Coordinates of C-alpha atoms and ligand atoms in Angstrom, one line a residue:
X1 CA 132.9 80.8 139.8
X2 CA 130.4 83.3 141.6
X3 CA 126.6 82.9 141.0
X4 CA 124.4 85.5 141.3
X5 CA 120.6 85.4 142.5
X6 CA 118.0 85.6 140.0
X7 CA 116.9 88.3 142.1
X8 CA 117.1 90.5 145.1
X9 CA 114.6 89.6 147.5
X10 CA 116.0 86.5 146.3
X11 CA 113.5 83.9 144.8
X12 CA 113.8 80.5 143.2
X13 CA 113.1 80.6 139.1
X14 CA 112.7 78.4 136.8
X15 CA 116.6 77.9 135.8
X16 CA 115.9 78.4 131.8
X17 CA 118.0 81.2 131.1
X18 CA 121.6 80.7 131.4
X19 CA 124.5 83.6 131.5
X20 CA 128.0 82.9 131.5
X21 CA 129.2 86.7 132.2
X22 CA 133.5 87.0 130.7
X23 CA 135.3 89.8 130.7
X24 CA 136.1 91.7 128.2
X25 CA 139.8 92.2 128.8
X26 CA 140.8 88.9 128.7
X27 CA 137.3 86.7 128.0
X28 CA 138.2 85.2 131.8
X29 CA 135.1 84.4 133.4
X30 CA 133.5 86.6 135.9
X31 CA 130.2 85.2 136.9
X32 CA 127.3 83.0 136.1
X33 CA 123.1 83.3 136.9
X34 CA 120.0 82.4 135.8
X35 CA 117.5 84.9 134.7
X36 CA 114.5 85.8 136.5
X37 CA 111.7 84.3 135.1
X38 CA 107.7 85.8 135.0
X39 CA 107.0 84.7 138.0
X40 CA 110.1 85.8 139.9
X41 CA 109.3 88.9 138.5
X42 CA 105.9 89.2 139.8
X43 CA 106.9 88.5 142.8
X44 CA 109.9 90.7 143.1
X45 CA 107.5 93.4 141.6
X46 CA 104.8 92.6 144.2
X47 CA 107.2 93.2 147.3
X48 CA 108.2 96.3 146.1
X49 CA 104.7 97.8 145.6
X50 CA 104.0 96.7 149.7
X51 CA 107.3 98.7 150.5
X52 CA 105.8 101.4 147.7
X53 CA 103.2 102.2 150.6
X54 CA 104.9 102.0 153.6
X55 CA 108.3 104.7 151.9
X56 CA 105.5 107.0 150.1
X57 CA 104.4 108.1 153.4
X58 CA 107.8 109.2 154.5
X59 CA 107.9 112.9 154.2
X60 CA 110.4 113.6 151.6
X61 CA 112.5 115.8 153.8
X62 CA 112.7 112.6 156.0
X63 CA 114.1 111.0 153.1
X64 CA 117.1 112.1 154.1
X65 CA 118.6 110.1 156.1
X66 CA 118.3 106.8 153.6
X67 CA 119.8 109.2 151.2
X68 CA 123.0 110.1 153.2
X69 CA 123.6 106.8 154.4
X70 CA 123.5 105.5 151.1
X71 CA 126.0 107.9 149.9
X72 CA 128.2 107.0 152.4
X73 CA 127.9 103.2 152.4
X74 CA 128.7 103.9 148.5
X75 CA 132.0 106.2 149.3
X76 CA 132.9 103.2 151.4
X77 CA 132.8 100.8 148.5
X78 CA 133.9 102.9 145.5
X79 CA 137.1 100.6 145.2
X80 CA 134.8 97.2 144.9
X81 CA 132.4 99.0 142.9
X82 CA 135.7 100.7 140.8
X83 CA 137.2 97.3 140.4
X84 CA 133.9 95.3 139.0
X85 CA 133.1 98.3 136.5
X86 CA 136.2 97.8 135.0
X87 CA 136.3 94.2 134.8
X88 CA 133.1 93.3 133.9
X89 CA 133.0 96.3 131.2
X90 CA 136.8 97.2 130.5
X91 CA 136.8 101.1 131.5
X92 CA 139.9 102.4 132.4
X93 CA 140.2 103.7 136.2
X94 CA 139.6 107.3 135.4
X95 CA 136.0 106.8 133.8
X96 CA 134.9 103.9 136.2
X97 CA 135.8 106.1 139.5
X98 CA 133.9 109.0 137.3
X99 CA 131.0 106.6 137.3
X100 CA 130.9 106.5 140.9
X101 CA 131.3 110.0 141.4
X102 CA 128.0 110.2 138.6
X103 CA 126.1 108.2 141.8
X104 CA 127.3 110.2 144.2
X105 CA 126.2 113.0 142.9
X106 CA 123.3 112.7 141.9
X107 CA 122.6 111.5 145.4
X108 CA 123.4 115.2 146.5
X109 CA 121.2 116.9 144.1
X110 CA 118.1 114.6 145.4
X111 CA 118.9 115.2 149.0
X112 CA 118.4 119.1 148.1
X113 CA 115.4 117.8 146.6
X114 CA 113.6 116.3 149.2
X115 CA 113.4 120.1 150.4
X116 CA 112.2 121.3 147.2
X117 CA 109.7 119.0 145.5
X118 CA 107.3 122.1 144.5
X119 CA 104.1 122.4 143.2
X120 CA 103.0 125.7 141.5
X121 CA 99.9 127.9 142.5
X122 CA 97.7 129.8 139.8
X123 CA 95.6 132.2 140.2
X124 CA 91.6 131.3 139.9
X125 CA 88.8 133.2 137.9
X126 CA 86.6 132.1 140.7
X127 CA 86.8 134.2 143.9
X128 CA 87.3 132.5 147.2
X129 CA 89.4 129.4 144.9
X130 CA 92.4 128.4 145.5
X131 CA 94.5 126.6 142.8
X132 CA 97.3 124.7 143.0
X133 CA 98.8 121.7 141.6
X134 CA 100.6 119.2 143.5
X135 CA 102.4 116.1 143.1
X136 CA 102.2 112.5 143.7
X137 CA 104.7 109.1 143.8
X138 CA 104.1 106.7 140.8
X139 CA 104.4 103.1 142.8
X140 CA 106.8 100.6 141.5
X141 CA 109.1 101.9 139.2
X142 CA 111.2 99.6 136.3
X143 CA 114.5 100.9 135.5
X144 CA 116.3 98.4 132.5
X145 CA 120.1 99.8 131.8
X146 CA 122.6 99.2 129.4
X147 CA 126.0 97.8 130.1
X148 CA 127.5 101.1 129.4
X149 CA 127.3 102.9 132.5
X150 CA 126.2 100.2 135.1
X151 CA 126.5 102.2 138.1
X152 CA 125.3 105.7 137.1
X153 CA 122.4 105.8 135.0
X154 CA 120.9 103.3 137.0
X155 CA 121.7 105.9 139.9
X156 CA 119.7 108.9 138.0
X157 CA 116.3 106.7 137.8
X158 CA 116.6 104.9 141.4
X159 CA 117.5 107.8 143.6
X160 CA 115.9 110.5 141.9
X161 CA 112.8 107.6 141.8
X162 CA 113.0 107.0 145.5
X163 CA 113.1 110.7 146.6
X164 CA 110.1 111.0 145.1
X165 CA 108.7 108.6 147.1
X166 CA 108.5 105.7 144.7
X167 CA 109.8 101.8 145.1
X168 CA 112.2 100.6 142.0
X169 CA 112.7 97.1 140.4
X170 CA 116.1 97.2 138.4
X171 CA 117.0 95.1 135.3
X172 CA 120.5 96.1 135.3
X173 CA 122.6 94.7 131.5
X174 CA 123.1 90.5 131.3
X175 CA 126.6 92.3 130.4
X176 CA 127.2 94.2 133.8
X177 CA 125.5 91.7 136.6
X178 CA 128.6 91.6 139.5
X179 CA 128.5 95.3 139.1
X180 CA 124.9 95.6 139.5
X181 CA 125.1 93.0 142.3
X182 CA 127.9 94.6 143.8
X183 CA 125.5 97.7 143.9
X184 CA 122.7 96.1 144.9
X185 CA 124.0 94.6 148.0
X186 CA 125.2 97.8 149.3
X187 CA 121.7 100.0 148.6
X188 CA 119.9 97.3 150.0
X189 CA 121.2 96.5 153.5
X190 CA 121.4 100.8 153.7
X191 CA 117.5 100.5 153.1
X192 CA 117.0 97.3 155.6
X193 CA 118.5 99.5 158.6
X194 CA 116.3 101.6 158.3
X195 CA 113.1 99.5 157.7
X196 CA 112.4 99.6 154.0
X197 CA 114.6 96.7 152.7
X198 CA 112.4 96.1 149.5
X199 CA 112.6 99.6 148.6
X200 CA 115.5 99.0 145.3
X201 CA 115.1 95.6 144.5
X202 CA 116.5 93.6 141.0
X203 CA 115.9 91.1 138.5
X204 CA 118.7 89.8 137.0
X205 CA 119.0 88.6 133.3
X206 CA 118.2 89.6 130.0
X207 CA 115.9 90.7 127.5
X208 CA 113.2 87.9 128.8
X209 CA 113.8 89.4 132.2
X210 CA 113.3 93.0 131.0
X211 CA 110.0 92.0 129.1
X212 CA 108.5 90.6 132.1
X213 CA 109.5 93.7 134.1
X214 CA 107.7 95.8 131.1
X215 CA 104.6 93.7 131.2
X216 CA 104.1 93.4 134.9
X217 CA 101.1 95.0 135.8
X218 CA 102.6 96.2 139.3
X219 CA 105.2 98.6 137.4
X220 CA 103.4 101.9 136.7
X221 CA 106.6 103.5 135.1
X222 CA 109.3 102.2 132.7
X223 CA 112.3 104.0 132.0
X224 CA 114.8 101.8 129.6
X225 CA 118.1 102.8 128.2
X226 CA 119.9 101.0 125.8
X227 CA 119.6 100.4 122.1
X228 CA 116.2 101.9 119.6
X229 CA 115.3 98.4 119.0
X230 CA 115.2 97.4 123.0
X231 CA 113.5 101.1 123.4
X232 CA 110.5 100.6 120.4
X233 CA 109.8 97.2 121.8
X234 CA 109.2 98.7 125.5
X235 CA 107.7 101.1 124.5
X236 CA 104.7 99.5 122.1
X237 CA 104.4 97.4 125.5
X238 CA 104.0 100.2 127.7
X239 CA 101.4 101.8 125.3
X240 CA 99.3 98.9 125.4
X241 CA 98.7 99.3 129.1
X242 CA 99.1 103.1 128.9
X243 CA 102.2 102.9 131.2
X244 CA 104.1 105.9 131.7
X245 CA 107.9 105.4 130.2
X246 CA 110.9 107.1 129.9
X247 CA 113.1 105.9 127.0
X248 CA 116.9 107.0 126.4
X249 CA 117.9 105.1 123.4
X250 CA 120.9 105.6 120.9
X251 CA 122.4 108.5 119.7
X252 CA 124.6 109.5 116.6
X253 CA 126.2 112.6 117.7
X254 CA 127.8 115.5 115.7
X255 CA 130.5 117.9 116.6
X256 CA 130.5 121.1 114.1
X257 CA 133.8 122.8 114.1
X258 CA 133.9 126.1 112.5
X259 CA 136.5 128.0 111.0
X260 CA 136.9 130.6 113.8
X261 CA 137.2 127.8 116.3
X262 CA 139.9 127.3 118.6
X263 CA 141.4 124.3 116.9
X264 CA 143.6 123.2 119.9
X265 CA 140.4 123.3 122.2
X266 CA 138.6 121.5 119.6
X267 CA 140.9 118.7 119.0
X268 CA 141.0 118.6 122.8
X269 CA 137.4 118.0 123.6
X270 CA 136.6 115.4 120.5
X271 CA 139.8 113.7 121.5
X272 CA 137.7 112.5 124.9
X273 CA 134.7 111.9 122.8
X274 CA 136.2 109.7 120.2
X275 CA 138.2 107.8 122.5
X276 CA 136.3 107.5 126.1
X277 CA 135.0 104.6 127.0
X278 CA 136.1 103.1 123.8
X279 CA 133.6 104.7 122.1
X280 CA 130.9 103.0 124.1
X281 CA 129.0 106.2 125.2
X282 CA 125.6 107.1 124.5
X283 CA 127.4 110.8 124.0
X284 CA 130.7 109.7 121.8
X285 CA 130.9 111.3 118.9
X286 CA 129.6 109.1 115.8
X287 CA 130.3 112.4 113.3
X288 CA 132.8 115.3 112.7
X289 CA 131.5 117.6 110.8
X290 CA 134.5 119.9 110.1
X291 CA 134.7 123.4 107.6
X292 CA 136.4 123.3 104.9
X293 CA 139.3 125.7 105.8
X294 CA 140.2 124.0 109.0
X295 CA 139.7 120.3 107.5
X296 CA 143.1 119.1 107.0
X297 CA 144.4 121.0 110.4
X298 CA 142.0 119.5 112.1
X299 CA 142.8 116.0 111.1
X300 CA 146.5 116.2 111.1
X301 CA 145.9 117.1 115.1
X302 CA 143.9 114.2 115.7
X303 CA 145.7 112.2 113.7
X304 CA 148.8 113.1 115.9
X305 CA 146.7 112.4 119.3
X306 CA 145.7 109.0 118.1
X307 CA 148.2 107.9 117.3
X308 CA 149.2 108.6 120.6
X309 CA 146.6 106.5 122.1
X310 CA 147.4 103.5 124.2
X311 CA 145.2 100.7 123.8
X312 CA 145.1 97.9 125.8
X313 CA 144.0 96.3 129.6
X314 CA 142.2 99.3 131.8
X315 CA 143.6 98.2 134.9
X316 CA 147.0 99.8 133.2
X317 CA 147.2 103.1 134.5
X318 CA 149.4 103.8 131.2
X319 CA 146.3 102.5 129.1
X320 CA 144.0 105.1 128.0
X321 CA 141.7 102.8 125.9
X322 CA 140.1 99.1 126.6
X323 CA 138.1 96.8 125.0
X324 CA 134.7 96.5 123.2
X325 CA 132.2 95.2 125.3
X326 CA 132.0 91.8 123.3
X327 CA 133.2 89.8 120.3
X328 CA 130.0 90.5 118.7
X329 CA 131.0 93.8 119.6
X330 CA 133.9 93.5 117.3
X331 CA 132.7 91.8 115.2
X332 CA 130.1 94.4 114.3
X333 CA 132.7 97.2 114.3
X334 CA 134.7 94.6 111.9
X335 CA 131.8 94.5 109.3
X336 CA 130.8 98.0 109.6
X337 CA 134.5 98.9 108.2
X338 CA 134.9 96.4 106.0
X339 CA 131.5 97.7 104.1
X340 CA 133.1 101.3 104.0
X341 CA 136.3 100.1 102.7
X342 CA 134.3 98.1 99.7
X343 CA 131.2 99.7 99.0
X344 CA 131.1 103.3 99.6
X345 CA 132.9 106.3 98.7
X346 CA 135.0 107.1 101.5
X347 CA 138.3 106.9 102.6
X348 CA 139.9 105.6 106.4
X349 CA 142.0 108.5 107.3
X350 CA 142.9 107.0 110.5
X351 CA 142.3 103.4 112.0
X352 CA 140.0 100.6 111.0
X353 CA 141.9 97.8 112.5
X354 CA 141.4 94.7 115.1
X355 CA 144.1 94.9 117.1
X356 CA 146.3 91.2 117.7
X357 CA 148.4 90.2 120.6
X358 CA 145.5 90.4 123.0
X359 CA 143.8 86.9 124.6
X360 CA 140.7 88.3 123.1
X361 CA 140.1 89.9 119.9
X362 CA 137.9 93.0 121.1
X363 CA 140.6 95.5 120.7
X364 CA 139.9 98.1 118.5
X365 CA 141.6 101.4 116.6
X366 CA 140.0 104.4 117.0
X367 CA 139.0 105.2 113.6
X368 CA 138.1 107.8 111.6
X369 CA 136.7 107.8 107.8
X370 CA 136.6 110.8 105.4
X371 CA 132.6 110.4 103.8
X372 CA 132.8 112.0 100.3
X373 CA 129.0 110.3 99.6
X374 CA 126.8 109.6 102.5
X375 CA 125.8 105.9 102.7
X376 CA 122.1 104.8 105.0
X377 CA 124.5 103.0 107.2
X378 CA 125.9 106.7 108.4
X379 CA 121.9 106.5 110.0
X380 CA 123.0 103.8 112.3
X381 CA 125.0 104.2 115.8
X382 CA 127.9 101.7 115.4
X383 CA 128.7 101.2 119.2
X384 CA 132.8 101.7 118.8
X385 CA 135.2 104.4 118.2
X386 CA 134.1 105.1 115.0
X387 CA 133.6 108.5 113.5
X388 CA 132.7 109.4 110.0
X389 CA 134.0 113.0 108.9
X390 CA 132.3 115.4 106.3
X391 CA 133.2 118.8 105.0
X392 CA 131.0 121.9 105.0
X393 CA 131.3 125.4 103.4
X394 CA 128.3 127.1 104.6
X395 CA 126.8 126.8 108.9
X396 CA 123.1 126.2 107.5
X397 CA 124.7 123.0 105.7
X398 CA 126.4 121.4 108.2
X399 CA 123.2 121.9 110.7
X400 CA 121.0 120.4 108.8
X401 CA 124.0 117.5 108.1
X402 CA 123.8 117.3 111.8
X403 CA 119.8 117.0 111.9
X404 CA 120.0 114.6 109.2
X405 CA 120.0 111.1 111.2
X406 CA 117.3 109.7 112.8
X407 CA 118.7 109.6 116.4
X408 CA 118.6 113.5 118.3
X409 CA 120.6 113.0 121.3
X410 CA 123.6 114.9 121.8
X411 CA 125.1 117.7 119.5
X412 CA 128.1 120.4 119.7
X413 CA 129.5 122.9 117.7
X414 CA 133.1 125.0 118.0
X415 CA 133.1 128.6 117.3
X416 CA 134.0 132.0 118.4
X417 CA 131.3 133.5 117.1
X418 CA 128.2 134.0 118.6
X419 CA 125.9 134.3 116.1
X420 CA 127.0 131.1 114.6
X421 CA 126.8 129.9 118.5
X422 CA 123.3 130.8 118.8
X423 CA 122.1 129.8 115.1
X424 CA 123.8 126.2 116.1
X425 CA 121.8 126.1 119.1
X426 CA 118.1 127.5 117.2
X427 CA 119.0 125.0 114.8
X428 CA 119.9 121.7 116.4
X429 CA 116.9 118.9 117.2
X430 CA 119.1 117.4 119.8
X431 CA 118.2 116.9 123.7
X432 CA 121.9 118.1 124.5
X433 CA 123.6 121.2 122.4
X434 CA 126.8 122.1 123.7
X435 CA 129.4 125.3 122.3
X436 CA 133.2 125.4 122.6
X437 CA 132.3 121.2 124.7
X438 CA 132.0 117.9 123.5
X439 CA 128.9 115.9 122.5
X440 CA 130.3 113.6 125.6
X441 CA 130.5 114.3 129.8
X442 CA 127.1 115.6 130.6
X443 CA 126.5 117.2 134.1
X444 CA 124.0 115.8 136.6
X445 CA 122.6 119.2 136.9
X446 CA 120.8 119.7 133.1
X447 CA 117.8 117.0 132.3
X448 CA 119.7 114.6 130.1
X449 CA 118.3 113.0 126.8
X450 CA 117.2 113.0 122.8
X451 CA 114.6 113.6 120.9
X452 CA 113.8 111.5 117.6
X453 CA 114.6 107.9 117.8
X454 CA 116.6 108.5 121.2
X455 CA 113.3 108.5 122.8
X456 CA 112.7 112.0 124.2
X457 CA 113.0 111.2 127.8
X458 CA 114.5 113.1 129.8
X459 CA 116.2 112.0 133.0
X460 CA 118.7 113.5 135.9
X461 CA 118.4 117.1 136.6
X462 CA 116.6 120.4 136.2
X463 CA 112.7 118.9 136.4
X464 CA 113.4 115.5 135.7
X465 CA 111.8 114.0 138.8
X466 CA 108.4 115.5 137.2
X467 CA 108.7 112.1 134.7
X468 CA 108.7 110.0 138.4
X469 CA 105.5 111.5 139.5
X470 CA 101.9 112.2 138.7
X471 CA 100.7 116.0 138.5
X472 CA 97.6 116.6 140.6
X473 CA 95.7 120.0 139.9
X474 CA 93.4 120.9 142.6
X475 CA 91.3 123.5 143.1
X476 CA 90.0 124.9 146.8
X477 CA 86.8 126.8 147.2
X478 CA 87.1 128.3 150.5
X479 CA 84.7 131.3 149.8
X480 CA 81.6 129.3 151.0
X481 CA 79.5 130.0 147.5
X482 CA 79.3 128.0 144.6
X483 CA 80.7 129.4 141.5
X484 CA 81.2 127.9 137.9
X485 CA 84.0 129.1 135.6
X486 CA 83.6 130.7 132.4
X487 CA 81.0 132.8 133.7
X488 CA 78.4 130.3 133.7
X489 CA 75.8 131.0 135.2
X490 CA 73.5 128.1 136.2
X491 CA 69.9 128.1 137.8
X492 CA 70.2 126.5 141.2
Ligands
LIG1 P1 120.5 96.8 124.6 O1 119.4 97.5 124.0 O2 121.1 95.6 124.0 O3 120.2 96.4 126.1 C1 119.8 97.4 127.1 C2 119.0 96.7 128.2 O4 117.7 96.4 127.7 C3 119.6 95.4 128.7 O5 119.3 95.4 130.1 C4 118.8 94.4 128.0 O6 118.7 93.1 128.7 C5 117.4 95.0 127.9 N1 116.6 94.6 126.8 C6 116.9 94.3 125.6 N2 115.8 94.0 124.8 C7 114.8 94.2 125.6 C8 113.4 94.0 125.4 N3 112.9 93.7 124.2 N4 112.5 94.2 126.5 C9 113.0 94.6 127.7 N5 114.4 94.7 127.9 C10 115.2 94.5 126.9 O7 121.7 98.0 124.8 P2 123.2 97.8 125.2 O8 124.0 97.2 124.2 O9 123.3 97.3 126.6 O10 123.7 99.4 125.3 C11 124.1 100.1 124.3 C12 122.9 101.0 123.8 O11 122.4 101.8 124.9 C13 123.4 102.1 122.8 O12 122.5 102.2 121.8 C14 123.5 103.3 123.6 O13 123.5 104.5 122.8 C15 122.4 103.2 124.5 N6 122.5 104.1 125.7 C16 121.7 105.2 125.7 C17 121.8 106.1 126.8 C18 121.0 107.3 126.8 O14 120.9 107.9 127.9 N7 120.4 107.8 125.8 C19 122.7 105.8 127.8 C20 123.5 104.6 127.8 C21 123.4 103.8 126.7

């Protein structure tokens, strides 16, 4: 059985916190490792602030060349990296090369960015001032990720983190750790040829781990993804010691579909965000929230495709579907239906079963469930493909059905019109709005993330690297003569 470090620089812990990683697709085991424990942490965290000062004095267009050979040394080991993603968290081929690609490019964007890390000038009421503002690196940055995408949304914090000129300390999932391993090894004998070798480092392990990561005084940024519990916790931490922190925390996302939509394009697109990833996705769609008229046509086509859906081991190229992460995984999706089939008023159109004849039972139907009275549960992200459906008659309705939860990540709504286009998008609190697109399969190009309980940070592209940086406003007085603003005028 492999064993992975505690961490990378690689220091000796306390061996209290035992993981025994399985797979999902057949419970075989993978790996095994201790967590990191405080002082592993600290240490870890103090090696990366000493590379912190060394990398932060690389002019970013110098950055460069870490950048490219990174990208490279990943393009080299996208089938190793391919292979662990889907073993260790059961995506098909299709979505675990995606999630490379995801790395990759977001590599590109920040090697355009080391070019074009701006700061803006403003005029001055003073003459002879000069005002500008510029920007600064952080220090040590703490990225924690979710098992969901192990590769790639680590990739948007560390790179875009390092082009700014930061360090990172990763706490990648106790549900992903080969991958992250995997990953790790690769970034960090990239950043050892060229003399920053403790520039990405990791802890390994789990919540514990995380916690100490959070509390260290050497990390002057968080950014955590994963669940709204994980995210308040961090977060009440980080406030305590005023720590910067970018949260992306659970969504529950709704697709609108209109009566002038293009049903065929719509039953296309929710298809992908029902089914990807099993359902896994910060993005999938958790509700369908269809009109009336196109109700029953909309079903009977997703009905049709579902049934079409083969479920079963990723490494099938005929399988479009794998496992939940977990048995608890499961077993949560198991509980969640069994309290809509007994105490609420709602119906399972389609779904709603474990599925046998696998060696574990984390094999799950896509499933969809006709609400004819909300319940609270509706409030909650179940993490599986699970989708309850509601009816509308009027646009204003089914946006404030979709504003209703207390999650605000992603939304989307199908239409041909463009008033009801542009109303949809006024009226939807959600980070991501999408028309005639699913909630799920963001670009790295747009600033990704919720609002409400989903955290409101914002990471990737647009202006993202602002949230990895401090803002410096400075003014100049070249003029050689003292002069206040606001026109005060003070006896010297
Ligand atoms: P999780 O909250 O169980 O774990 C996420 C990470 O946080 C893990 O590394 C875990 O060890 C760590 N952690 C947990 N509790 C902690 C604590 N108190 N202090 C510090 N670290 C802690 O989530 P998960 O099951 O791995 O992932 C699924 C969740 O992630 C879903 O809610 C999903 O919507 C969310 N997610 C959100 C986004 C986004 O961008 N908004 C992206 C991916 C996943």
């Amino acid at each position: 059985m492999q064993t992975i470090p505690e961490s990378i620089p690689q220091f000796e812990s306390e061996k209290k916190y035992h993981y025994i990683k399985t797979s999902p697709i057949d419970g075989e085991v993978v790996c095994e490792f201790y967590g990191a424990d405080e002082n592993t942490v600290s240490r870890v965290c103090e090696a990366a602030y000493q590379e912190f000062l060394n990398w932060s004095k690389v002019p970013p267009p110098k950055r460069i060349d870490l950048l490219t050979s990174i990208y490279n040394s990943i393009l080299n080991a996208k089938e190793e990296l391919v292979d662990c993603i889907q073993t260790e968290v059961g995506k098909i081929r299709e979505e675990a090369v995606g999630e490379i690609q995801e790395a990759l490019d977001i590599i590109n964007f920040c090697i355009g960015l080391c070019r074009t890390l701006e700061g803006r000038i403003f005029p001055s009421e003073r003459i002879n001032h000069f005002m500008f503002e510029q920007w600064h690196p952080l220090g040590v940055c703490g990225v924690i990720t979710a098992f969901n995408f192990p590769v790639a949304v680590f990739s948007w914090n560390a790179f875009l983190a390092i082009t700014c000129g930061n360090s990172v300390v990763w706490k990648p999932s106790e549900l992903a750790p080969k991958t992250a391993y995997t990953f790790m090894k690769i970034l960090k004998n990239e950043c050892e040829k060229q003399g920053f070798g403790n520039l990405i480092c990791a802890v390994f392990g789990g919540p514990e781990t995380g916690s100490f990561l959070v509390e260290n005084n050497r990390t002057a940024l968080i950014s955590a993804t994963g669940s709204v519990r994980m995210g308040s916790d961090v977060a009440q931490k980080c406030a305590k010691n005023f720590k910067k922190v970018i949260l992306e925390l659970g969504g529950n996302n709704a697709v609108i579909v209109h009566k002038d939509a293009n049903l065929d394009l719509a039953v296309n697109a929710c298809f992908f965000g029902i089914v990807g990833t099993s359902g896994q996705r910060c993005t999938s769609i958790r509700r369908l929230i269809l009109h009336k008229d196109v109700f029953e046509q909309f079903m009977d086509k997703m009905i049709r495709k579902l049934e079409g859906v083969v479920i079963g081991d990723p490494r099938d190229p005929k399988v479009m579907m794998g496992p939940l992460i977990s048995d608890a995984a499961a077993l949560r999706f198991e509980e969640v239906v069994h309290f809509i089939k007994n105490c609420t008023d709602s119906e399972i159109l389609y779904g709603g079963k474990l599925l046998d004849g696998f060696p574990v039972r984390n094999y799950v139907q896509p499933t969809l469930v006709k609400v004819n009275t909300p319940f609270d549960l509706i409030n909650n992200e179940t993490f599986a493909p699970l989708v309850y459906c509601f009816e509308y008659e009027d646009i204003n309705d089914a946006i404030t059905l979709n504003n209703s939860v207390p999650q605000g990540l992603s939304s989307a709504i199908f239409t041909d019109s463009l008033q009801v286009a542009f109303t949809f998008l006024g009226g939807s609190d959600c980070g991501l709005a999408n028309v005639n697109t699913s909630t799920s399969g963001a670009e790295i190009g747009l600033a990704f993330g919720g609002e409400k309980q989903t955290g409101g940070g914002r990471e990737a592209g647009s202006d993202s690297w602002k949230n990895y940086m401090r803002r410096q406003s400075c003014v100049v007085n070249w003029g050689g003569i003292f002069t206040l603003s606001q026109n005060i005028n003070f006896p010297s």
